[in-house]
CSV table of C-alpha atoms in Angstrom, one decimal:
chain,number,residue,atom,x,y,z
A,1,ASN,CA,-7.8,-20.4,-9.4
A,2,ALA,CA,-8.1,-17.3,-11.4
A,3,GLY,CA,-6.3,-14.9,-8.7
A,4,VAL,CA,-7.0,-11.6,-9.3
A,5,THR,CA,-9.8,-10.6,-12.1
A,6,GLN,CA,-10.2,-7.4,-13.2
A,7,THR,CA,-13.3,-6.0,-15.5
A,8,PRO,CA,-13.8,-4.7,-18.0
A,9,LYS,CA,-10.4,-5.0,-19.5
A,10,PHE,CA,-11.1,-2.0,-22.0
A,11,GLN,CA,-13.1,1.2,-21.6
A,12,VAL,CA,-13.9,4.4,-23.2
A,13,LEU,CA,-15.6,7.1,-21.2
A,14,LYS,CA,-16.7,10.3,-22.0
A,15,THR,CA,-15.8,13.3,-19.5
A,16,GLY,CA,-18.2,13.6,-16.6
A,17,GLN,CA,-19.5,10.1,-16.8
A,18,SER,CA,-19.1,7.7,-14.2
A,19,MET,CA,-18.2,4.2,-13.6
A,20,THR,CA,-17.2,1.3,-11.7
A,21,LEU,CA,-14.1,-0.8,-12.4
A,22,GLN,CA,-14.3,-4.2,-10.9
A,23,CYS,CA,-11.8,-6.3,-9.0
A,24,ALA,CA,-12.3,-9.9,-7.5
A,25,GLN,CA,-10.1,-12.3,-5.8
A,26,ASP,CA,-10.3,-15.7,-5.0
A,27,MET,CA,-7.2,-16.0,-2.9
A,28,ASN,CA,-8.5,-14.9,0.6
A,29,HIS,CA,-6.1,-12.1,1.0
A,30,GLU,CA,-7.1,-9.5,3.1
A,31,TYR,CA,-5.2,-6.7,1.8
A,32,MET,CA,-6.3,-5.0,-1.5
A,33,SER,CA,-5.2,-2.0,-3.4
A,34,TRP,CA,-5.8,0.1,-6.3
A,35,TYR,CA,-2.9,1.5,-8.5
A,36,ARG,CA,-2.7,3.4,-11.6
A,37,GLN,CA,0.1,3.4,-13.9
A,38,ASP,CA,1.2,5.9,-16.5
A,39,PRO,CA,3.7,6.4,-18.9
A,40,GLY,CA,7.0,7.5,-17.4
A,41,MET,CA,5.8,7.1,-13.9
A,42,GLY,CA,5.5,4.2,-11.3
A,43,LEU,CA,2.6,2.5,-10.1
A,44,ARG,CA,0.9,4.8,-7.7
A,45,LEU,CA,-1.5,3.9,-5.1
A,46,ILE,CA,-5.0,5.3,-5.2
A,47,HIS,CA,-6.8,3.5,-2.7
A,48,TYR,CA,-6.4,0.5,-0.3
A,49,SER,CA,-8.0,-1.7,2.2
A,50,VAL,CA,-6.7,-4.2,4.9
A,51,GLY,CA,-9.8,-6.0,5.4
A,52,ALA,CA,-13.7,-6.0,4.8
A,53,GLY,CA,-15.3,-2.8,6.1
A,54,ILE,CA,-11.8,-0.8,6.0
A,55,THR,CA,-10.6,1.2,3.3
A,56,ASP,CA,-7.9,4.2,3.3
A,57,GLN,CA,-6.6,6.9,0.7
A,58,GLY,CA,-3.6,6.3,-1.1
A,59,GLU,CA,-1.2,8.8,-3.0
A,60,VAL,CA,-3.6,9.9,-5.8
A,61,PRO,CA,-7.2,9.3,-4.2
A,62,ASN,CA,-8.9,12.6,-5.7
A,63,GLY,CA,-12.0,11.5,-8.2
A,64,TYR,CA,-12.0,8.2,-7.3
A,65,ASN,CA,-14.1,6.1,-4.3
A,66,VAL,CA,-14.2,2.4,-3.1
A,67,SER,CA,-15.9,0.1,-0.7
A,68,ARG,CA,-15.0,-3.2,0.6
A,69,SER,CA,-18.1,-4.9,1.6
A,70,THR,CA,-16.9,-8.6,1.4
A,71,THR,CA,-13.1,-10.0,1.5
A,72,GLU,CA,-13.5,-11.1,-2.4
A,73,ASP,CA,-14.5,-7.7,-4.0
A,74,PHE,CA,-13.0,-4.3,-4.1
A,75,PRO,CA,-14.5,-2.0,-6.7
A,76,LEU,CA,-13.1,1.5,-7.6
A,77,ARG,CA,-15.6,4.1,-8.6
A,78,LEU,CA,-14.8,7.2,-11.0
A,79,LEU,CA,-17.3,9.6,-9.8
A,80,SER,CA,-17.0,12.3,-12.8
A,81,ALA,CA,-14.3,11.0,-15.5
A,82,ALA,CA,-11.9,13.3,-16.3
A,83,PRO,CA,-9.4,13.1,-19.1
A,84,SER,CA,-6.6,13.2,-16.6
A,85,GLN,CA,-8.0,9.7,-15.4
A,86,THR,CA,-7.3,8.1,-18.6
A,87,SER,CA,-4.7,5.5,-17.5
A,88,VAL,CA,-4.3,1.7,-16.7
A,89,TYR,CA,-5.7,0.5,-13.6
A,90,PHE,CA,-4.4,-2.2,-11.7
A,91,CYS,CA,-5.9,-4.1,-8.7
A,92,ALA,CA,-3.9,-5.9,-6.1
A,93,THR,CA,-3.6,-8.2,-3.5
A,94,SER,CA,-1.5,-9.5,-0.4
A,95,THR,CA,-1.6,-11.4,2.6
A,96,GLY,CA,-0.7,-8.4,4.7
A,97,GLY,CA,2.3,-6.5,5.8
A,98,SER,CA,4.5,-4.4,4.3
A,99,ASN,CA,7.3,-7.0,3.5
A,100,GLN,CA,4.7,-9.4,1.5
A,101,PRO,CA,4.4,-9.1,-2.4
A,102,GLN,CA,1.5,-8.2,-4.1
A,103,HIS,CA,-0.6,-10.1,-6.3
A,104,PHE,CA,-1.6,-8.1,-9.7
A,105,GLY,CA,-4.7,-8.5,-12.1
A,106,ASP,CA,-4.3,-7.7,-15.7
A,107,GLY,CA,-5.6,-4.0,-15.5
A,108,THR,CA,-8.5,-2.3,-17.2
A,109,ARG,CA,-7.4,0.1,-19.8
A,110,LEU,CA,-9.7,3.0,-19.3
A,111,SER,CA,-9.7,5.8,-22.0
A,112,ILE,CA,-11.6,9.4,-21.0
A,113,LEU,CA,-12.6,11.4,-24.0
B,1,GLU,CA,11.2,12.4,-0.4
B,2,ASP,CA,11.4,8.6,-1.0
B,3,GLN,CA,12.7,8.1,-4.3
B,4,VAL,CA,13.2,4.9,-6.5
B,5,THR,CA,15.1,4.9,-9.9
B,6,GLN,CA,15.6,2.2,-12.1
B,7,SER,CA,18.0,2.2,-15.0
B,8,PRO,CA,18.5,1.9,-17.6
B,9,GLU,CA,14.9,2.7,-19.2
B,10,ALA,CA,15.4,0.4,-21.8
B,11,LEU,CA,17.8,-2.2,-22.6
B,12,ARG,CA,18.6,-4.2,-25.5
B,13,LEU,CA,20.4,-7.3,-25.4
B,14,GLN,CA,21.4,-10.2,-27.7
B,15,GLU,CA,20.3,-13.8,-26.7
B,16,GLY,CA,23.1,-15.0,-24.4
B,17,GLU,CA,24.5,-11.6,-24.0
B,18,SER,CA,24.4,-11.3,-20.0
B,19,SER,CA,23.7,-7.8,-18.1
B,20,SER,CA,22.6,-6.3,-15.2
B,21,LEU,CA,19.3,-3.7,-14.1
B,22,ASN,CA,19.9,-1.4,-11.6
B,23,CYS,CA,17.3,-0.2,-8.8
B,24,SER,CA,18.8,2.4,-6.5
B,25,TYR,CA,16.7,4.1,-3.8
B,26,THR,CA,16.9,6.7,-1.0
B,27,VAL,CA,14.4,6.0,1.8
B,28,SER,CA,14.0,5.8,5.1
B,29,GLY,CA,13.0,2.5,7.0
B,30,LEU,CA,13.2,0.0,3.8
B,31,ARG,CA,11.3,-3.3,4.8
B,32,GLY,CA,11.7,-5.0,1.6
B,33,LEU,CA,12.9,-4.6,-1.9
B,34,PHE,CA,10.4,-6.6,-4.6
B,35,TRP,CA,11.3,-7.2,-8.2
B,36,TYR,CA,8.5,-7.8,-10.5
B,37,ARG,CA,8.0,-8.7,-13.9
B,38,GLN,CA,5.4,-7.2,-16.4
B,39,ASP,CA,4.6,-8.5,-19.9
B,40,PRO,CA,3.0,-6.3,-22.2
B,41,GLY,CA,-1.0,-5.8,-21.6
B,42,LYS,CA,-0.4,-7.8,-18.2
B,43,GLY,CA,-0.1,-7.0,-14.7
B,44,PRO,CA,3.3,-7.3,-12.6
B,45,GLU,CA,4.5,-10.6,-11.7
B,46,PHE,CA,6.0,-10.9,-8.7
B,47,LEU,CA,9.9,-12.5,-8.8
B,48,PHE,CA,12.0,-11.7,-5.8
B,49,THR,CA,12.0,-10.2,-2.5
B,50,LEU,CA,15.2,-9.0,-0.6
B,51,TYR,CA,15.1,-7.7,3.2
B,52,SER,CA,18.5,-6.7,3.8
B,53,ALA,CA,22.0,-5.8,2.7
B,54,GLY,CA,24.1,-8.7,1.3
B,55,GLU,CA,21.0,-10.9,0.4
B,56,GLU,CA,20.7,-12.8,-2.9
B,57,LYS,CA,17.9,-14.7,-4.7
B,58,GLU,CA,17.9,-16.6,-7.8
B,59,LYS,CA,15.7,-17.9,-10.4
B,60,GLU,CA,16.9,-19.5,-13.6
B,61,ARG,CA,18.6,-16.9,-15.4
B,62,LEU,CA,17.7,-14.1,-13.0
B,63,LYS,CA,19.7,-13.3,-9.8
B,64,ALA,CA,18.7,-10.6,-7.4
B,65,THR,CA,21.1,-8.7,-5.1
B,66,LEU,CA,20.7,-6.0,-2.6
B,67,THR,CA,23.0,-3.4,-0.7
B,68,LYS,CA,22.0,-0.4,1.2
B,69,LYS,CA,21.7,2.0,-1.7
B,70,GLU,CA,20.4,-0.3,-4.8
B,71,SER,CA,19.7,-3.2,-6.0
B,72,PHE,CA,20.6,-5.4,-9.1
B,73,LEU,CA,18.8,-8.1,-11.5
B,74,HIS,CA,21.6,-10.0,-13.1
B,75,ILE,CA,20.4,-11.5,-16.4
B,76,THR,CA,22.5,-14.5,-17.4
B,77,ALA,CA,22.8,-16.0,-21.0
B,78,PRO,CA,18.9,-14.3,-21.5
B,79,LYS,CA,16.7,-15.6,-24.0
B,80,PRO,CA,14.3,-14.0,-25.8
B,81,GLU,CA,11.2,-15.1,-23.6
B,82,ASP,CA,12.8,-13.1,-20.9
B,83,SER,CA,11.8,-9.8,-22.8
B,84,ALA,CA,9.4,-7.8,-20.7
B,85,THR,CA,9.4,-4.9,-18.4
B,86,TYR,CA,11.1,-5.3,-15.0
B,87,LEU,CA,9.8,-2.8,-11.8
B,88,CYS,CA,11.2,-2.8,-8.4
B,89,ALA,CA,9.4,-1.4,-5.3
B,90,VAL,CA,10.0,-0.6,-2.0
B,91,HIS,CA,8.2,-1.3,0.9
B,92,LEU,CA,8.4,1.3,3.8
B,93,SER,CA,8.1,1.1,7.5
B,94,GLY,CA,4.8,2.9,8.5
B,95,GLY,CA,2.1,0.6,7.4
B,96,TYR,CA,0.9,-1.5,4.3
B,97,GLN,CA,0.1,1.4,1.6
B,98,LYS,CA,4.2,2.7,2.1
B,99,VAL,CA,5.2,1.3,-1.3
B,100,THR,CA,7.0,3.2,-4.1
B,101,PHE,CA,7.3,1.5,-7.3
B,102,GLY,CA,10.0,2.7,-9.8
B,103,THR,CA,9.1,3.5,-13.5
B,104,GLY,CA,11.0,0.1,-14.6
B,105,THR,CA,13.6,-1.1,-17.3
B,106,LYS,CA,12.6,-2.5,-20.3
B,107,LEU,CA,14.4,-5.4,-21.6
B,108,GLN,CA,14.5,-6.7,-25.3
B,109,VAL,CA,16.4,-9.8,-25.9
B,110,ILE,CA,16.9,-10.4,-29.9
B,111,PRO,CA,17.3,-13.8,-31.2
């Protein structure tokens, strides 16, 4: 099993460009989340989904959109990239509930010039 | 405001030199405390879940404990392959999204 697969692994964008970060899972987990990780800061939740068709905002949602049309996929869209969005982005899945561990992908390293 | 603080930020140990990492928290409605290991260029990997004060979990050279205000990750006789960043996270009541991560402790074990 692949677990949680994120693509691309690296990306460089220019300010104002848009792009989609892909996340796919084969664990049949209902819960999926997007985090960003910045130096000196803990992982911060961007958006999350508790099932297909259901999404909601996390702590730092501005500038990002998500959708969840299937259980397996949870793409993250940057609408108009800004240098402040330079970060490492992680997708995570869980069987659900706030007392269940999360399973993370290996991240997308994104630089905005 | 819910806060999670990990200390030290970085720790350098000789192989075989035991030590502890700390995760202190000031939160309301703790549902669980999680420890993760993160290797460079990788996503966090789940290690332990602790739910109530007094609980302990062990895995190889690692032992996690929980009190009402903090958690410790004890590393006994570490090996170079234990070098990684260790993250703690607290899950709170109020929904799946109520999770706060610490900034991590970067552990280096020298042969």
